[in-house]
Short mmCIF file of C-alpha atoms in Angstrom, two decimals:
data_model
loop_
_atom_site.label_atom_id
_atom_site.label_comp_id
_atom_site.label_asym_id
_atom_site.label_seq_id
_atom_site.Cartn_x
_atom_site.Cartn_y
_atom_site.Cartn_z
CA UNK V 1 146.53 -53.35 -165.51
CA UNK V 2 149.04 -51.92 -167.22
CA UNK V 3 150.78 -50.32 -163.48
CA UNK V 4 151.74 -54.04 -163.24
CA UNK V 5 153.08 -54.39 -166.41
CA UNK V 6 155.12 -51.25 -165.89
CA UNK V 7 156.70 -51.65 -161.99
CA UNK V 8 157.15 -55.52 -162.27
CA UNK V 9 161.01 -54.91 -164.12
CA UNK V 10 161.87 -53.00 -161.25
CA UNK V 11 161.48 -56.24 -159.10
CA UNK V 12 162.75 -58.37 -162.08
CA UNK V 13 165.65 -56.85 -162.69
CA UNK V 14 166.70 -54.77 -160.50
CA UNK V 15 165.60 -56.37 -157.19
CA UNK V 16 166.30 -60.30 -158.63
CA UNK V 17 168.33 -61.22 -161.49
CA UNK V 18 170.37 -58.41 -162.97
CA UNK V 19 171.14 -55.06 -160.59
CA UNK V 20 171.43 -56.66 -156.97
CA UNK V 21 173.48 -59.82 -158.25
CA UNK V 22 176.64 -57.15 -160.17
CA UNK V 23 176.19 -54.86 -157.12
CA UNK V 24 177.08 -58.42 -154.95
CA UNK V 25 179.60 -59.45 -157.26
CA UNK V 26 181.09 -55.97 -158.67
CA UNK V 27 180.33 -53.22 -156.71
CA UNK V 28 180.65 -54.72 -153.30
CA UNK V 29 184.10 -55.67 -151.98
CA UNK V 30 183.11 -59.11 -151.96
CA UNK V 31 180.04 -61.23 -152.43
CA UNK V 32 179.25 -61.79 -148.85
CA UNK V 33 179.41 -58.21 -147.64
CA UNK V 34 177.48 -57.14 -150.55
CA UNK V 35 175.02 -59.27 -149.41
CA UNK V 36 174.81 -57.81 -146.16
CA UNK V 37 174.68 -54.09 -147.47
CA UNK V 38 172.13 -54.98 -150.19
CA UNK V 39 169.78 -57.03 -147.35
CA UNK V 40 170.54 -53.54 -145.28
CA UNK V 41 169.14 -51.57 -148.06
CA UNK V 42 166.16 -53.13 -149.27
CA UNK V 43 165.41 -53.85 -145.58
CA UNK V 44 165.62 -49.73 -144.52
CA UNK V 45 163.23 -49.34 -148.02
CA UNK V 46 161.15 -51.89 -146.16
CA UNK V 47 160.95 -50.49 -142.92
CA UNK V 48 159.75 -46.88 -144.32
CA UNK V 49 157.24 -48.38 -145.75
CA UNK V 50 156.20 -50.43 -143.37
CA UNK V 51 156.13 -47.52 -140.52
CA UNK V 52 154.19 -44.82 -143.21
CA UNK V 53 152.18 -46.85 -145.15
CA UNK V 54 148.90 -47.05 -142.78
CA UNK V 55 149.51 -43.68 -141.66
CA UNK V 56 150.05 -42.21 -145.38
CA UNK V 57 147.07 -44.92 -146.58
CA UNK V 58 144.50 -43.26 -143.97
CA UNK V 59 145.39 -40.02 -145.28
CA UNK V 60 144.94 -40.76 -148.26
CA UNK V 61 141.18 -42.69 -148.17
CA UNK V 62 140.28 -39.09 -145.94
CA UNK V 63 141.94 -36.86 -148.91
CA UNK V 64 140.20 -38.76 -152.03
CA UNK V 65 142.36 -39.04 -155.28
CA UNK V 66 145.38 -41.55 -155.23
CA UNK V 67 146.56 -40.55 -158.40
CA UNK V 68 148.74 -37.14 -156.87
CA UNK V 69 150.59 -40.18 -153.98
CA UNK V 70 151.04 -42.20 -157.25
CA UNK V 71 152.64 -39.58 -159.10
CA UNK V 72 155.03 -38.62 -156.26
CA UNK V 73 155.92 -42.02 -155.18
CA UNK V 74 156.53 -42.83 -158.85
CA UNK V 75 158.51 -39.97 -159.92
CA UNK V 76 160.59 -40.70 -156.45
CA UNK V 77 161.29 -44.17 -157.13
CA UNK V 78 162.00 -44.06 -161.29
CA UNK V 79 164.56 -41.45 -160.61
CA UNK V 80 166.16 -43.54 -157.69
CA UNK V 81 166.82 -46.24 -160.48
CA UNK V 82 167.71 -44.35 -163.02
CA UNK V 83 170.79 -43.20 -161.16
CA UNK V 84 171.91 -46.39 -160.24
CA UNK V 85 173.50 -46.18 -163.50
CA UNK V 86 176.35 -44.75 -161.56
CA UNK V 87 176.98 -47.52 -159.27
CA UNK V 88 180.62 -48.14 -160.79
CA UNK V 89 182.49 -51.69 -160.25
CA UNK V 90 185.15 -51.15 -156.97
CA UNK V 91 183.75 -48.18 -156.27
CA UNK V 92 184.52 -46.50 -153.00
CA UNK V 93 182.06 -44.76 -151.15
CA UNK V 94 178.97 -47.43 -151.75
CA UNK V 95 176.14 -45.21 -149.64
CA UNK V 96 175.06 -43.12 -152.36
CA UNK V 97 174.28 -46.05 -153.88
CA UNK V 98 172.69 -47.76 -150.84
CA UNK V 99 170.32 -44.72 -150.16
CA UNK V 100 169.26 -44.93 -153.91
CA UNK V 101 168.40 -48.66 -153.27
CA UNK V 102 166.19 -47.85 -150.48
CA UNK V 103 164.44 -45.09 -152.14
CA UNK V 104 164.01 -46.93 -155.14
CA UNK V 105 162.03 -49.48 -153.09
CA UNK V 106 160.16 -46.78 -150.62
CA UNK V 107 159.12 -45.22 -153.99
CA UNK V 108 158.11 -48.46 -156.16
CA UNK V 109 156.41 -50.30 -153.33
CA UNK V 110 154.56 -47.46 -152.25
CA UNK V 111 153.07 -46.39 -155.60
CA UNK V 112 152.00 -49.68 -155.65
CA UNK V 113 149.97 -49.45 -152.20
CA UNK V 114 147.69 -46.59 -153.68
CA UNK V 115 147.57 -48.16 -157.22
CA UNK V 116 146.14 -51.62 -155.78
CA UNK V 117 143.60 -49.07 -153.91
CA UNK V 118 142.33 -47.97 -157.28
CA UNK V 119 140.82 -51.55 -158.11
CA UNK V 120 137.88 -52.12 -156.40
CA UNK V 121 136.22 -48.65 -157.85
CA UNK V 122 137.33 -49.85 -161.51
CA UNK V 123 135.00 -52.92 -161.61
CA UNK V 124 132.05 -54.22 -159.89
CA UNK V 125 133.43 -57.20 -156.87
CA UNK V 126 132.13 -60.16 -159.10
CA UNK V 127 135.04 -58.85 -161.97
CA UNK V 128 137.53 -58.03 -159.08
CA UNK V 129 140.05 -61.35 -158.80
CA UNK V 130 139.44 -61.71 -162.67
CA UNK V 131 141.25 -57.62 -163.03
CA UNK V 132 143.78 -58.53 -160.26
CA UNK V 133 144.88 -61.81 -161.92
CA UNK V 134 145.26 -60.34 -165.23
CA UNK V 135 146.84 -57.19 -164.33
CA UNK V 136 149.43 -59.41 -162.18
CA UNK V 137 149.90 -61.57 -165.50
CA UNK V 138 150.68 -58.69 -167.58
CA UNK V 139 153.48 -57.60 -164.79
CA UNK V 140 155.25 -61.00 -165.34
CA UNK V 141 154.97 -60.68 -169.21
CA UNK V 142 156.70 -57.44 -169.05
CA UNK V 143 159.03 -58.80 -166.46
CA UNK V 144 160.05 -61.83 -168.74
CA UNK V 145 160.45 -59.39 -171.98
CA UNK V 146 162.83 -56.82 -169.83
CA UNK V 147 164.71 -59.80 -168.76
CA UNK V 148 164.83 -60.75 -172.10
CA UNK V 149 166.36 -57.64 -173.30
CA UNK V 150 168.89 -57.37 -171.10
CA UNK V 151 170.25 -60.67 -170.74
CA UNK V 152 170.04 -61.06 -174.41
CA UNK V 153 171.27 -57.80 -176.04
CA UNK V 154 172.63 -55.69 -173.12
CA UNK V 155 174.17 -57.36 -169.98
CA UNK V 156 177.82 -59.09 -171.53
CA UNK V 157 179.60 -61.14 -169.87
CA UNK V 158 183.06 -59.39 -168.95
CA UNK V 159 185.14 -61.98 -169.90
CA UNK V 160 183.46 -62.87 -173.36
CA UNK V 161 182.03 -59.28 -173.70
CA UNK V 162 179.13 -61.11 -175.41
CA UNK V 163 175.58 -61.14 -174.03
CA UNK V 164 173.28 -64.41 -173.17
CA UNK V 165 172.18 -64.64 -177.16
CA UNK V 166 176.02 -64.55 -178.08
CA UNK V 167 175.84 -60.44 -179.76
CA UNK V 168 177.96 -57.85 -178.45
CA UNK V 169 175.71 -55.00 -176.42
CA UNK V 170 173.60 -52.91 -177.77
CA UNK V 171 173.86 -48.78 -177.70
CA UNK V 172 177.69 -49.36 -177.40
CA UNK V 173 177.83 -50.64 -173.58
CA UNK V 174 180.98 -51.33 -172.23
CA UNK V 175 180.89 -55.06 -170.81
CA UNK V 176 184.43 -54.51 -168.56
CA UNK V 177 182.83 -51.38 -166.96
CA UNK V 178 179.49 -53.57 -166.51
CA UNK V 179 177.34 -51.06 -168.00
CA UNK V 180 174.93 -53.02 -169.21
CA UNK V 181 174.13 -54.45 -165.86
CA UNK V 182 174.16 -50.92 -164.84
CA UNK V 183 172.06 -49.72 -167.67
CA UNK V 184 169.02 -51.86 -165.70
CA UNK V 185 168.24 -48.74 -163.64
CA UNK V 186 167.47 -45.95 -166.48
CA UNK V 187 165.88 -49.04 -168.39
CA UNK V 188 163.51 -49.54 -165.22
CA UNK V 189 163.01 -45.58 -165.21
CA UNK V 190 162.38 -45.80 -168.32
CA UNK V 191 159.85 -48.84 -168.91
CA UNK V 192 158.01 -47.48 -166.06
CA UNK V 193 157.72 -44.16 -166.87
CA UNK V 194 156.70 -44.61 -170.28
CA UNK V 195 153.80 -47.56 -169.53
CA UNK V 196 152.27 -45.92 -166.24
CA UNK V 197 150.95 -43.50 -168.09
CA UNK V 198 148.11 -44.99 -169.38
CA UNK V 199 147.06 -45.71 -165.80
CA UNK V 200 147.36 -41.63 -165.37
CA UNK V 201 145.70 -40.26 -168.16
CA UNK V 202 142.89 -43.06 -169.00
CA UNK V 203 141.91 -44.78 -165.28
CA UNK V 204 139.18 -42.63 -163.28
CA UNK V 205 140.00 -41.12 -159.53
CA UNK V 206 138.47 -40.47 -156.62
CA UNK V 207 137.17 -37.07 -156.45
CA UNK V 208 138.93 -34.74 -153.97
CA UNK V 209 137.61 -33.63 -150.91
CA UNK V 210 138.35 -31.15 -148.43
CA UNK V 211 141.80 -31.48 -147.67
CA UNK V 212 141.44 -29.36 -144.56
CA UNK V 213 141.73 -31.66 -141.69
CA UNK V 214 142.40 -34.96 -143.52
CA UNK V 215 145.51 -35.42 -141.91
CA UNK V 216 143.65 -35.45 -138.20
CA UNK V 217 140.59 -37.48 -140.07
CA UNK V 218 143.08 -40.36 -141.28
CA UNK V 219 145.21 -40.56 -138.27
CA UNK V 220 142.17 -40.84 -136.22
CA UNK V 221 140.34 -43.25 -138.52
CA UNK V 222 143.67 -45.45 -138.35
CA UNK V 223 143.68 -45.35 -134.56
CA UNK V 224 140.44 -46.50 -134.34
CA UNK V 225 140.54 -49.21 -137.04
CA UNK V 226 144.54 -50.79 -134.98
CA UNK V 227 141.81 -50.55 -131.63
CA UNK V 228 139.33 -52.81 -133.07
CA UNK V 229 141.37 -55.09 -135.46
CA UNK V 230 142.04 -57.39 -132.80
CA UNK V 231 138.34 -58.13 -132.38
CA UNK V 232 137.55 -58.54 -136.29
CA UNK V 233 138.73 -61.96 -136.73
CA UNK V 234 138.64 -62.43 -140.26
CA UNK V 235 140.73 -59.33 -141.15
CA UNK V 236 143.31 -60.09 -138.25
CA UNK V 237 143.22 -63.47 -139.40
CA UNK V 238 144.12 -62.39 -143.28
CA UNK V 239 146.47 -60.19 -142.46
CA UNK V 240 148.41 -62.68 -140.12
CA UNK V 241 148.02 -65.51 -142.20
CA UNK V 242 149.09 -63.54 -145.45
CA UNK V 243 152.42 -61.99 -143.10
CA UNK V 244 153.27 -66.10 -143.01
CA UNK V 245 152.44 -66.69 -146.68
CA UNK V 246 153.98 -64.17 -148.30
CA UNK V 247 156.93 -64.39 -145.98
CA UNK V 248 157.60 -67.85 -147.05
CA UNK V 249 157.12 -67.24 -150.81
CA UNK V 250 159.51 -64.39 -150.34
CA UNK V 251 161.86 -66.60 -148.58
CA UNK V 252 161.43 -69.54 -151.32
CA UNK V 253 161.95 -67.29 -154.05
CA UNK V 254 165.11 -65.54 -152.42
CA UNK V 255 167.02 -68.82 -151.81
CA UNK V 256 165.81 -70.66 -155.06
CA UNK V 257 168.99 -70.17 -156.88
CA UNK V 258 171.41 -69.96 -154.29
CA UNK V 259 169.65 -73.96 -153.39
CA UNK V 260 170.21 -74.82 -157.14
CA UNK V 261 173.69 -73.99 -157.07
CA UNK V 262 174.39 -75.31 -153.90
CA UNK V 263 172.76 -78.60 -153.92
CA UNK V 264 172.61 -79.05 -157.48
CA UNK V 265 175.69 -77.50 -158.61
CA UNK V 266 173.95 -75.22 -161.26
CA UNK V 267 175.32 -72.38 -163.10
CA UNK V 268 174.09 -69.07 -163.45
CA UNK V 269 172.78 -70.09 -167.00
CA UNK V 270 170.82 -72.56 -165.92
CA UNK V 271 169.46 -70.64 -163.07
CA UNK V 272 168.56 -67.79 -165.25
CA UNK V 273 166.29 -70.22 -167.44
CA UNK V 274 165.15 -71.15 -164.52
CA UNK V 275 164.18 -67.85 -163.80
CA UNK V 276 162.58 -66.95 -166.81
CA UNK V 277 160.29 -70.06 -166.88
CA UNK V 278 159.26 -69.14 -163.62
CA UNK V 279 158.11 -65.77 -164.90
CA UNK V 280 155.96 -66.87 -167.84
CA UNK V 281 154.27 -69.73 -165.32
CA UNK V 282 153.65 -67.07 -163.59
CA UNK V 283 152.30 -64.78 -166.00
CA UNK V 284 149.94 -67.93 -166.52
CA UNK V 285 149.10 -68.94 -162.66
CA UNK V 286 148.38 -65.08 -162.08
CA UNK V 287 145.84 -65.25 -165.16
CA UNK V 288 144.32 -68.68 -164.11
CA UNK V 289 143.83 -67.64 -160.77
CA UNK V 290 142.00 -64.48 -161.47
CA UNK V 291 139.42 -66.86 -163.82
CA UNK V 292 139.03 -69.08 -160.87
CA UNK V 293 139.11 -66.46 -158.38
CA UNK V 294 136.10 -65.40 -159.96
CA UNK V 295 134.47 -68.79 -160.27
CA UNK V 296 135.37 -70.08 -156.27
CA UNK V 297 136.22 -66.79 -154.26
CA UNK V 298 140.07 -65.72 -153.54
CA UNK V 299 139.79 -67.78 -150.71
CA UNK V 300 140.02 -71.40 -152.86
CA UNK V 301 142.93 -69.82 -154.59
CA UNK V 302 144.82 -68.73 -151.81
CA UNK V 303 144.35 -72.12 -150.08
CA UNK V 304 145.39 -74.07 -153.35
CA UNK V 305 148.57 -72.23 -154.01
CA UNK V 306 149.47 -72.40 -151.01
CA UNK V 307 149.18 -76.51 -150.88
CA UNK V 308 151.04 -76.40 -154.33
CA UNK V 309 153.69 -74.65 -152.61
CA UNK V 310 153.94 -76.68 -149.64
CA UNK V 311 154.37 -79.40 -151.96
CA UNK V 312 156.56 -77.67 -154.11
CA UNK V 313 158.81 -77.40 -150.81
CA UNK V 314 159.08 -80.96 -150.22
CA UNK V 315 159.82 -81.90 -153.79
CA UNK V 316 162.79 -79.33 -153.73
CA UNK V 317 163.94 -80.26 -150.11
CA UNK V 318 163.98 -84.36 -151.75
CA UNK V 319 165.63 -83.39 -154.48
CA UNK V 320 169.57 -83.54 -154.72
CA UNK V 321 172.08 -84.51 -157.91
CA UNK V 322 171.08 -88.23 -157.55
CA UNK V 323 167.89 -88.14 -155.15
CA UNK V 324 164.21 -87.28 -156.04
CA UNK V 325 161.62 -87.41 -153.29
CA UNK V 326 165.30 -88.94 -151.16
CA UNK V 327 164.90 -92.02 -153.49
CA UNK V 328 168.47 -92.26 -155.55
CA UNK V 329 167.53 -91.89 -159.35
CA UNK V 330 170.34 -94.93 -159.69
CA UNK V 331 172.38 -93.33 -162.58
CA UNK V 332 175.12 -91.02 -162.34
CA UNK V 333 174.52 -87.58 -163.90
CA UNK V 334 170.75 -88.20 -164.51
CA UNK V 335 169.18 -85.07 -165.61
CA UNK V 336 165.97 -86.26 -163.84
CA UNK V 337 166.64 -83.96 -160.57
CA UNK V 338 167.57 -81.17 -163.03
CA UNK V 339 164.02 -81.70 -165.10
CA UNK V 340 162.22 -82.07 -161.22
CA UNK V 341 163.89 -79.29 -160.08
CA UNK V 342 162.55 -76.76 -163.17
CA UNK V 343 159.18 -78.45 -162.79
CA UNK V 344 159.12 -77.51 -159.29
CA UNK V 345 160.76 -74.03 -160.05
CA UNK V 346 157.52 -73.76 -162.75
CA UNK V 347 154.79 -74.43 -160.06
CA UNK V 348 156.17 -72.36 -157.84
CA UNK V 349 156.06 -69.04 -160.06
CA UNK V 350 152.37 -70.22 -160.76
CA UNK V 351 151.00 -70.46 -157.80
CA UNK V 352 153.15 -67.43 -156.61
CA UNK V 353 151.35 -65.77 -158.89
CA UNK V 354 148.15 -66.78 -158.48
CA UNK V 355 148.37 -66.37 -154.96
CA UNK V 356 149.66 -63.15 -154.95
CA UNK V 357 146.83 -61.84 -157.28
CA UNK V 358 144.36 -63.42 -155.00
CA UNK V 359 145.55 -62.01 -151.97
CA UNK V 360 144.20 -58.88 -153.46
CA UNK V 361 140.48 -59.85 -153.91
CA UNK V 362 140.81 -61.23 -150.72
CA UNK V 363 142.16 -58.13 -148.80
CA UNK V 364 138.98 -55.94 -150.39
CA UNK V 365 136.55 -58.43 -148.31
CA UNK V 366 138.12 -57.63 -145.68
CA UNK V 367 137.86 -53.83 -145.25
CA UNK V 368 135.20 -50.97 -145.56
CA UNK V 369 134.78 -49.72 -149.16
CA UNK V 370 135.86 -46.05 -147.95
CA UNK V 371 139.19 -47.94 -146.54
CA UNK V 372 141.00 -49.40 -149.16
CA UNK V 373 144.35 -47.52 -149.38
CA UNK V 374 144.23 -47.52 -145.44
CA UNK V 375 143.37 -51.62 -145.86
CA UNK V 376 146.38 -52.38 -148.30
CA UNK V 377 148.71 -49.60 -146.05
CA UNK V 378 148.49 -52.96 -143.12
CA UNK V 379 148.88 -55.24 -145.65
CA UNK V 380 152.40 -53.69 -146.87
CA UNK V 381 152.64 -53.05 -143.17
CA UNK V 382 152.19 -56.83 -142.49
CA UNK V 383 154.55 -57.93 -145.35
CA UNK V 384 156.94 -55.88 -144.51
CA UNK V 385 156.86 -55.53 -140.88
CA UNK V 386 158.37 -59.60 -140.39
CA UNK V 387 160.51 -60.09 -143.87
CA UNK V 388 163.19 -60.90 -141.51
CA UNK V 389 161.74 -63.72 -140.04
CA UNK V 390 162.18 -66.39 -143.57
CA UNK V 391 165.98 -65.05 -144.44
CA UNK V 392 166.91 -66.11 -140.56
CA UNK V 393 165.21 -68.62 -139.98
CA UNK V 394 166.38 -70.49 -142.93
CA UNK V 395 169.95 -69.45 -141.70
CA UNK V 396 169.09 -70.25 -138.29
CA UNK V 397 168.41 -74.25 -139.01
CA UNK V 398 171.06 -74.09 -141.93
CA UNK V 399 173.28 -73.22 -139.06
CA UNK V 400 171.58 -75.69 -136.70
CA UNK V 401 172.35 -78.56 -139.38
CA UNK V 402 175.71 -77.77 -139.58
CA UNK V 403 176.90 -77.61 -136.42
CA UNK V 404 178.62 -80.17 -134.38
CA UNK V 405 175.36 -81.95 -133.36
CA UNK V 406 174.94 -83.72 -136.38
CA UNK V 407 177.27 -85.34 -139.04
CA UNK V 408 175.38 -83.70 -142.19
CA UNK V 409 177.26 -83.13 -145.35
CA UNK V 410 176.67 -79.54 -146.36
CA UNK V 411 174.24 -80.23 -149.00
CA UNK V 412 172.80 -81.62 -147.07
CA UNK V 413 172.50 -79.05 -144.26
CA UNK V 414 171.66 -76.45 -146.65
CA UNK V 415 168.71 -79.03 -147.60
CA UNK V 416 166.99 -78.96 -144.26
CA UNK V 417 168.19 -75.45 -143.89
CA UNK V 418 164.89 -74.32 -146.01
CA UNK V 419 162.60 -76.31 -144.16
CA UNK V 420 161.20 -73.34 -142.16
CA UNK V 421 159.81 -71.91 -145.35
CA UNK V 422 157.47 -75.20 -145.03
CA UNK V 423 156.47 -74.41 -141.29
CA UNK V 424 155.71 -70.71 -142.56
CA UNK V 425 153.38 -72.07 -145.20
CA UNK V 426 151.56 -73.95 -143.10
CA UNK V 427 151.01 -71.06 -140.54
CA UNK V 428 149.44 -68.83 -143.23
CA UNK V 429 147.10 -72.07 -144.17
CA UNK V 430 146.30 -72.76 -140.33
CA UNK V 431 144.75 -69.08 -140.28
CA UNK V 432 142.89 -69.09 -143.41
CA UNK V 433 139.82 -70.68 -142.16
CA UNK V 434 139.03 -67.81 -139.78
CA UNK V 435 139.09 -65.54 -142.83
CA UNK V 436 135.58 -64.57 -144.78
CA UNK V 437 135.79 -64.17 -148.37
CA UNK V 438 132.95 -63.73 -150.69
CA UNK V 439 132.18 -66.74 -152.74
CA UNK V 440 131.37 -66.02 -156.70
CA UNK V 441 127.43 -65.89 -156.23
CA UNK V 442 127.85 -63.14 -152.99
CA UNK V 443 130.49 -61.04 -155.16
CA UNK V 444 127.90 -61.17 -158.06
CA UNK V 445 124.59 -59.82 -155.91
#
């Protein structure tokens, strides 16, 4: 559990709210083309993963431990981050810096394919959602506390030079250099570093075999599991409807804030909030859904959260300054859209969370006990292999809106610009009912 709780500030702050919005706004030479690099980045992370990690997953369930691919992938990705430290503001030559950000997230990601292999030998399958809710709790407590310490006490605000809590930064960091936003990498390193360990030392392994001819075993045991995918329906369903799912969550949480400024004119103060409650709702969803994945099957959760999301998407699409579900709230300034809009923002880190645990469970039905790591090397491939397709087309009908066909307002363009994050949602929940999941009295015989 605690793996979660350690990794989860690398996609917290470095990925979300602290690292990739200064290296946008500083290090870039403008906002939109540091967009562009940083989506190039993550994206070439992505794509190594998403190439290696059935191949490298195969191996592994052939080879035995996945502690030793843990360790590498770990030490790989901690010291990735901890040299973004020296991504300076206006700085020149910006690849060093873009290379780090893709190994960072080859490293992270992929330490976290052969740690979610590790569950299903820790506990028996009736305990299974109830260990992958929890553990994904714990990752968004210890994403909310990181956030909390460096927004509070050591990312300043260059022009005030004071932090979120109004103190001057901690350990001396200079706020016109933006070290504090740069000291989020070594702080990731760091956090992680320091709570994986009790994953290493304390959590039992597979025992190694022969290492002689794994390499042929896994690539042939991955050849023949792509041949007959097609033909087990309820895997190929899972993994198609959770490409859709996750896709769209991905999406939703990506263009959350820039929506809230756009549409609702907020400023990063209140979108940070807005962050943060979405963390500890989500610390709670991921809980809650591992006690009722246990009670009703993964399956009931998945389907739920992904309902609450749908209507999560319509409640944010119908909200504006003066509009809730498109009805005008009648005065002037309300704060009702802003109270709708956090609401919405809370039961969508929820049931992102509980979803997201879920999806776990739900994967281990799926696949042969002895093919775990192999199992969760397509689901990263899955995830990763269509990321693309929520970023464009949410700028593909936010383009389509704007054009000269209609006579929208931008807001209101950039309203029915997310809309395809709805049509993904209900792709992944179209598929689920071709998907077999064991209920709570099969995963207790």
């Amino acid at each position: 559990m605690l793996f979660d709780w350690a990794q989860q500030p690398f996609h917290t702050l470095i990925i979300t709210f602290v690292f990739a919005p200064y290296f946008a706004a500083a290090v870039a030479p403008d906002a939109a083309r540091g967009q562009e690099l940083w989506g190039l980045a993550t994206g070439i992370g992505g794509l190594m993963i998403a190439l290696s990690s059935p191949v490298l997953g195969a191996i592994a369930d052939a080879s035995g431990p996945r502690k030793p691919w843990i360790f590498g992938f770990s030490v790989l990705g901690a010291v990735a981050c901890a040299a973004l430290w020296f991504a300076t503001p206006g700085m020149e030559n910006l690849l060093p810096v873009l290379i780090l950000v893709a190994l960072a997230v080859f490293g992270m990601e992929f330490a976290a394919v052969f740690n979610n292999a590790m569950m299903p030998d820790l506990v028996p399958r009736a305990q299974l959602g109830r260990l992958s809710g929890s553990a994904w709790g714990l990752g968004y407590v210890g994403g909310l506390l990181s956030l909390v310490l460096m927004l509070g006490f050591m990312s300043a605000s260059p022009e005030s030079g004071l932090t979120l809590l109004g103190l001057e930064p901690i350990l001396g960091l200079d706020p016109a250099q933006r070290e504090g936003d740069r000291a989020a990498g070594p702080l990731t390193a760091l956090w992680y570093l320091i709570f994986v360990l009790p994953m290493f030392l304390f959590t039992p392994d597979q025992t190694r075999r022969n290492f002689s001819g794994a390499i042929e075993k896994g690539l042939r045991q991955l050849g023949a599991t792509l041949r007959r995918l097609p033909s087990e329906r309820s895997y190929f369903s899972f993994l198609a409807s959770s490409m859709f799912y996750r896709d769209a969550l991905n999406a939703l949480y990506a263009f959350g804030g820039i929506y809230a400024a756009g549409v609702l004119g907020w400023s990063i103060t209140q979108i940070g909030i807005f962050g943060i409650l979405a963390n500890i709702t989500g610390a709670l969803g991921a809980w809650l859904g591992g006690r009722m994945d246990q009670a009703f099957g993964p399956k009931a959760v998945v389907s739920a959260s992904i309902l609450t999301l749908c209507f999560c998407c319509v409640l944010v699409i119908s909200t504006t300054a003066d509009q809730v579900f498109f009805i005008p709230v009648g005065v002037a300034g309300s704060f009702i859209p802003d109270m709708v809009f956090f609401t919405a923002g809370a039961l969508i880190g929820a049931a992102g969370g509980s979803i997201q645990a879920a999806s776990r469970t739900l994967l281990v039905d799926q696949a042969p006990r002895g093919q775990v790591t192999e199992a969760f090397g397509l689901y990263a491939l899955s995830g990763k292999a269509t990321t693309f397709i929520g970023p464009l087309s949410v700028a593909a009908a936010t383009a389509y809106f704007s054009s000269d066909l209609f006579s929208f307002s931008a807001q209101d363009a950039q309203r029915l610009g997310v809309t395809p994050i709805l049509a993904l949602f209900a792709l992944g929940l179209v598929l689920l009912p071709m998907v077999r999941s064991l209920g709570a009295q099969e995963a207790a015989i």
